Amino acid sequence: MRLPKPITRALALMSPDSRSDRVVPPSGHTAWLTTFTAAAMTFLCVFAMALSLASGRLATRWSDALARTSTIRLSAPPGQMEAQTAAILALLAATPGVESARALTDAENRALLEPWFGPELPVEELPLPGLIEVTEADPGYDTDGLRQRLRAEAPGAVLDDHARWRRPLAEAASKLRMLGLLSIILIGTAMAAMVTLAASASLEANAQVVRVLRLVGARDQYIARAFVRRFTLRAFSGACIGAVFGLIGVLILPRADAAGAFLTGLGFTGWGWLLPFVLPPLVGLVAFFSTRYAALRKLREFR
Amino acid sequence: MYINTGKSWARGFGAGFWVQGDRAVIAFESAAYNYGGGELLSDVTLRLAPGSFHFLTGPSGSGKTTFLKMAYAELLPTAGHVTIFDREVKTLGRDDVAAVRRRIGVVHQDVQFLDHLPLATNMQLPLIVSGKKTSADDLNELLKWVGLSHLADALPPSLSGGERQRAALARAIIMGPDVIIADEPTGNVDWEMSLRLLTLLVELNRMGKTILIATHDLNLIRQAKNQIPTRVLRISKRRIQLAGADL
């Protein structure tokens, strides 16, 4: 089977050819600069990935938790409160899509209000609405239908399905993911730019080599190969180092129980731990194309 | 074959050199080169026959190097046509230029090498870049021929001017090119070395190679004329004229 021409050309550019490599002198500062840049960028990329995944996961978890529960607020004269609560619970028990429902006790109501009014609040003496917590099954219930039936059974009952809380959280989750993705793209682009600059500088520094090679009949592909191989391997090895250090950095982050609830889930979970290992080949690919672009463009300055 | 001398067309002389209709390895047809500040070469028409030996003379800055660069596709004519091995240079792609260079050995006055590689590797560069190999015996023979056997492992910066010129000549011929173009090859060497280089070039010409040498050195030209039929081109007032009778 014959491979498409662009692929065979790309493979040719990467194929080991010690003689081709030798014609370019060992480079100086561009060598460690490329490796260092790739390592630093990959390190940052691992963190951007971890933060993006963790933030998205956290927001999704919050959103899911709110999505699965809703609250019915019941305002009724004190004498009817108990009867209407029982009627609503009976109605909910017969509603498809409702997994469970229970009325919050006075103690739970007090706990909810405690942050604002303190522990001594006489809940029993206040005309507070009754609260019923509803847990949805999968699939959930028909919100509009339930609202209509509630209106018939208990006119003072209001169903709050948490949509107004859930929406901003879902948006936040989506934005955090986007931000993480944007950071990764920016890091990748910055790295491609750095590698391109380093490759161009290397070609500039080796102008005499390129001139001699063209004079003796070297094709662009031949000259580019030495540079492309060199920079791709440097970027790849730098990315490996960066990925390893990035993973170590994520591993030594404080654990959730030690750092508090906000940091819960920071880092990778499950298959997410494999993601950093995708970075070195990806960085190598970015270096390959950016060096190839820089080399072939620069070579056009020499006829 | 013919040569354009100013406004009139002058027939070339010397059988096998400029006879109209003969095969040419390099041909200029009304070619001109403009650097942007006026024309350096104008209305150049000539053909180099296979196996011919030409000198190119002219004052400094007259366009000798430009002419040579057009002859190996380093520069494109700004007007007219240049064909190398029957191919119009303006239509050559970059890979085609590389292919043409493999058939033309070039020796510059300021010879450039890859300074990090030993002389023997530098001499083999044309073979290396074209994926060919040479036997150790052939390489040794070439080194011996140019008198550099003892310097095979030396790095170019340690070589003298004459050694560099001979190494450049060896590099130019290692692929067995059809044409050898040399720009002031004896500019940095003493008379003895100049004669040695000339002998090498004359030998190559006897092997059938087409030789084109730009030089100021009239003594060198006289010396060559004593050994082999040569023709002398002179650049004067932006045009190429046939010289030689007065040398």
CSV table of N, CA, C and O in Angstrom, one decimal, chain B residues 63-110:
chain,number,residue,atom,x,y,z
B,63,GLY,N,30.9,42.5,-13.9
B,63,GLY,CA,29.7,41.6,-13.9
B,63,GLY,C,30.2,40.1,-14.2
B,63,GLY,O,29.3,39.3,-14.6
B,64,LYS,N,31.5,39.8,-14.0
B,64,LYS,CA,31.9,38.5,-14.2
B,64,LYS,C,31.2,37.5,-13.3
B,64,LYS,O,30.7,36.5,-13.7
B,65,THR,N,31.2,37.8,-12.0
B,65,THR,CA,30.6,36.9,-11.1
B,65,THR,C,29.1,36.8,-11.3
B,65,THR,O,28.5,35.7,-11.2
B,66,THR,N,28.5,37.9,-11.7
B,66,THR,CA,27.0,37.9,-12.0
B,66,THR,C,26.8,36.9,-13.2
B,66,THR,O,25.9,36.1,-13.2
B,67,PHE,N,27.7,37.0,-14.2
B,67,PHE,CA,27.5,36.2,-15.4
B,67,PHE,C,27.6,34.7,-15.0
B,67,PHE,O,26.8,33.9,-15.4
B,68,LEU,N,28.7,34.4,-14.1
B,68,LEU,CA,28.8,33.0,-13.7
B,68,LEU,C,27.6,32.5,-12.9
B,68,LEU,O,27.2,31.4,-13.0
B,69,LYS,N,27.2,33.4,-12.0
B,69,LYS,CA,26.0,33.0,-11.2
B,69,LYS,C,24.8,32.7,-12.0
B,69,LYS,O,24.0,31.8,-11.7
B,70,MET,N,24.6,33.4,-13.1
B,70,MET,CA,23.5,33.1,-14.0
B,70,MET,C,23.8,31.8,-14.7
B,70,MET,O,22.8,31.1,-15.0
B,71,ALA,N,25.1,31.5,-14.9
B,71,ALA,CA,25.4,30.2,-15.6
B,71,ALA,C,25.1,29.0,-14.8
B,71,ALA,O,25.0,27.9,-15.3
B,72,TYR,N,25.1,29.2,-13.4
B,72,TYR,CA,24.7,28.0,-12.6
B,72,TYR,C,23.4,28.2,-11.9
B,72,TYR,O,23.2,27.6,-10.8
B,73,ALA,N,22.6,29.1,-12.4
B,73,ALA,CA,21.2,29.3,-11.9
B,73,ALA,C,21.1,29.9,-10.5
B,73,ALA,O,20.1,29.7,-9.8
B,74,GLU,N,22.2,30.6,-10.1
B,74,GLU,CA,22.2,31.3,-8.8
B,74,GLU,C,21.4,32.6,-8.9
B,74,GLU,O,20.6,33.0,-8.0
B,75,LEU,N,21.5,33.2,-10.1
B,75,LEU,CA,20.8,34.4,-10.4
B,75,LEU,C,20.0,34.2,-11.7
B,75,LEU,O,20.4,33.4,-12.6
B,76,LEU,N,18.8,34.8,-11.7
B,76,LEU,CA,18.0,34.7,-12.9
B,76,LEU,C,18.2,36.0,-13.8
B,76,LEU,O,18.3,37.0,-13.2
B,77,PRO,N,18.2,35.8,-15.1
B,77,PRO,CA,18.3,37.0,-15.9
B,77,PRO,C,17.1,37.9,-15.7
B,77,PRO,O,16.0,37.4,-15.6
B,78,THR,N,17.3,39.2,-15.7
B,78,THR,CA,16.1,40.1,-15.6
B,78,THR,C,15.5,40.3,-17.0
B,78,THR,O,14.4,40.8,-17.0
B,79,ALA,N,16.2,40.0,-18.0
B,79,ALA,CA,15.7,40.0,-19.4
B,79,ALA,C,16.3,38.9,-20.2
B,79,ALA,O,17.5,38.5,-19.9
B,80,GLY,N,15.7,38.5,-21.2
B,80,GLY,CA,16.3,37.5,-22.1
B,80,GLY,C,16.2,36.1,-21.5
B,80,GLY,O,15.4,35.9,-20.5
B,81,HIS,N,17.0,35.2,-22.0
B,81,HIS,CA,16.9,33.8,-21.5
B,81,HIS,C,18.2,33.2,-21.3
B,81,HIS,O,19.2,33.5,-22.0
B,82,VAL,N,18.3,32.3,-20.3
B,82,VAL,CA,19.4,31.5,-20.1
B,82,VAL,C,19.0,30.0,-20.0
B,82,VAL,O,18.0,29.7,-19.3
B,83,THR,N,19.6,29.2,-20.8
B,83,THR,CA,19.2,27.8,-20.7
B,83,THR,C,20.4,27.0,-20.2
B,83,THR,O,21.6,27.2,-20.7
B,84,ILE,N,20.2,26.1,-19.3
B,84,ILE,CA,21.3,25.2,-18.8
B,84,ILE,C,20.8,23.8,-19.1
B,84,ILE,O,19.8,23.3,-18.7
B,85,PHE,N,21.7,23.0,-19.8
B,85,PHE,CA,21.3,21.7,-20.3
B,85,PHE,C,19.9,21.7,-20.9
B,85,PHE,O,19.1,20.8,-20.6
B,86,ASP,N,19.7,22.6,-21.8
B,86,ASP,CA,18.5,22.8,-22.6
B,86,ASP,C,17.3,23.1,-21.7
B,86,ASP,O,16.1,22.9,-22.2
B,87,ARG,N,17.5,23.6,-20.5
B,87,ARG,CA,16.3,23.9,-19.7
B,87,ARG,C,16.4,25.4,-19.3
B,87,ARG,O,17.4,25.9,-18.9
B,88,GLU,N,15.3,26.1,-19.6
B,88,GLU,CA,15.2,27.5,-19.3
B,88,GLU,C,15.2,27.7,-17.8
B,88,GLU,O,14.4,27.1,-17.1
B,89,VAL,N,16.2,28.5,-17.3
B,89,VAL,CA,16.4,28.6,-15.9
B,89,VAL,C,15.2,29.2,-15.2
B,89,VAL,O,14.9,28.9,-14.0
B,90,LYS,N,14.4,30.1,-15.9
B,90,LYS,CA,13.3,30.7,-15.2
B,90,LYS,C,12.2,29.7,-14.9
B,90,LYS,O,11.3,29.9,-14.1
B,91,THR,N,12.2,28.6,-15.6
B,91,THR,CA,11.1,27.6,-15.4
B,91,THR,C,11.6,26.5,-14.4
B,91,THR,O,10.8,25.6,-14.1
B,92,LEU,N,12.8,26.6,-13.9
B,92,LEU,CA,13.3,25.6,-13.0
B,92,LEU,C,12.7,25.7,-11.6
B,92,LEU,O,12.8,26.8,-11.0
B,93,GLY,N,12.2,24.6,-11.1
B,93,GLY,CA,11.8,24.7,-9.7
B,93,GLY,C,13.0,24.5,-8.8
B,93,GLY,O,14.2,24.3,-9.3
B,94,ARG,N,12.8,24.6,-7.5
B,94,ARG,CA,14.0,24.5,-6.6
B,94,ARG,C,14.7,23.2,-6.7
B,94,ARG,O,15.9,23.1,-6.6
B,95,ASP,N,13.9,22.1,-6.8
B,95,ASP,CA,14.6,20.8,-6.9
B,95,ASP,C,15.3,20.6,-8.3
B,95,ASP,O,16.3,20.0,-8.4
B,96,ASP,N,14.7,21.3,-9.3
B,96,ASP,CA,15.4,21.3,-10.6
B,96,ASP,C,16.7,22.0,-10.5
B,96,ASP,O,17.7,21.6,-11.1
B,97,VAL,N,16.7,23.1,-9.8
B,97,VAL,CA,18.0,23.9,-9.6
B,97,VAL,C,19.0,23.0,-9.0
B,97,VAL,O,20.2,22.9,-9.4
B,98,ALA,N,18.6,22.2,-7.9
B,98,ALA,CA,19.5,21.3,-7.2
B,98,ALA,C,20.0,20.3,-8.2
B,98,ALA,O,21.2,19.9,-8.2
B,99,ALA,N,19.1,19.8,-9.0
B,99,ALA,CA,19.6,18.7,-10.0
B,99,ALA,C,20.6,19.3,-11.0
B,99,ALA,O,21.6,18.6,-11.3
B,100,VAL,N,20.3,20.6,-11.4
B,100,VAL,CA,21.3,21.2,-12.3
B,100,VAL,C,22.7,21.4,-11.7
B,100,VAL,O,23.7,21.1,-12.3
B,101,ARG,N,22.6,21.8,-10.4
B,101,ARG,CA,23.9,22.0,-9.7
B,101,ARG,C,24.7,20.7,-9.6
B,101,ARG,O,25.9,20.8,-9.4
B,102,ARG,N,24.0,19.6,-9.6
B,102,ARG,CA,24.8,18.4,-9.5
B,102,ARG,C,25.6,18.1,-10.8
B,102,ARG,O,26.4,17.2,-10.8
B,103,ARG,N,25.2,18.8,-11.8
B,103,ARG,CA,25.9,18.6,-13.1
B,103,ARG,C,26.9,19.7,-13.3
B,103,ARG,O,27.5,19.7,-14.4
B,104,ILE,N,26.9,20.7,-12.4
B,104,ILE,CA,27.9,21.8,-12.6
B,104,ILE,C,28.7,21.9,-11.3
B,104,ILE,O,28.2,22.1,-10.2
B,105,GLY,N,30.0,21.8,-11.5
B,105,GLY,CA,30.9,22.0,-10.3
B,105,GLY,C,31.3,23.5,-10.2
B,105,GLY,O,31.7,24.0,-11.2
B,106,VAL,N,31.1,24.1,-9.1
B,106,VAL,CA,31.4,25.5,-8.9
B,106,VAL,C,32.6,25.7,-7.9
B,106,VAL,O,32.6,25.1,-6.9
B,107,VAL,N,33.5,26.5,-8.3
B,107,VAL,CA,34.7,26.9,-7.4
B,107,VAL,C,34.7,28.4,-7.3
B,107,VAL,O,34.8,29.1,-8.3
B,108,HIS,N,34.5,28.8,-6.1
B,108,HIS,CA,34.5,30.3,-5.8
B,108,HIS,C,35.9,30.7,-5.4
B,108,HIS,O,36.7,29.9,-4.9
B,109,GLN,N,36.1,32.0,-5.5
B,109,GLN,CA,37.3,32.6,-5.0
B,109,GLN,C,37.4,32.5,-3.5
B,109,GLN,O,38.4,32.0,-3.0
B,110,ASP,N,36.3,32.8,-2.8
B,110,ASP,CA,36.2,32.7,-1.4
B,110,ASP,C,35.5,31.4,-1.1
B,110,ASP,O,34.3,31.3,-0.8
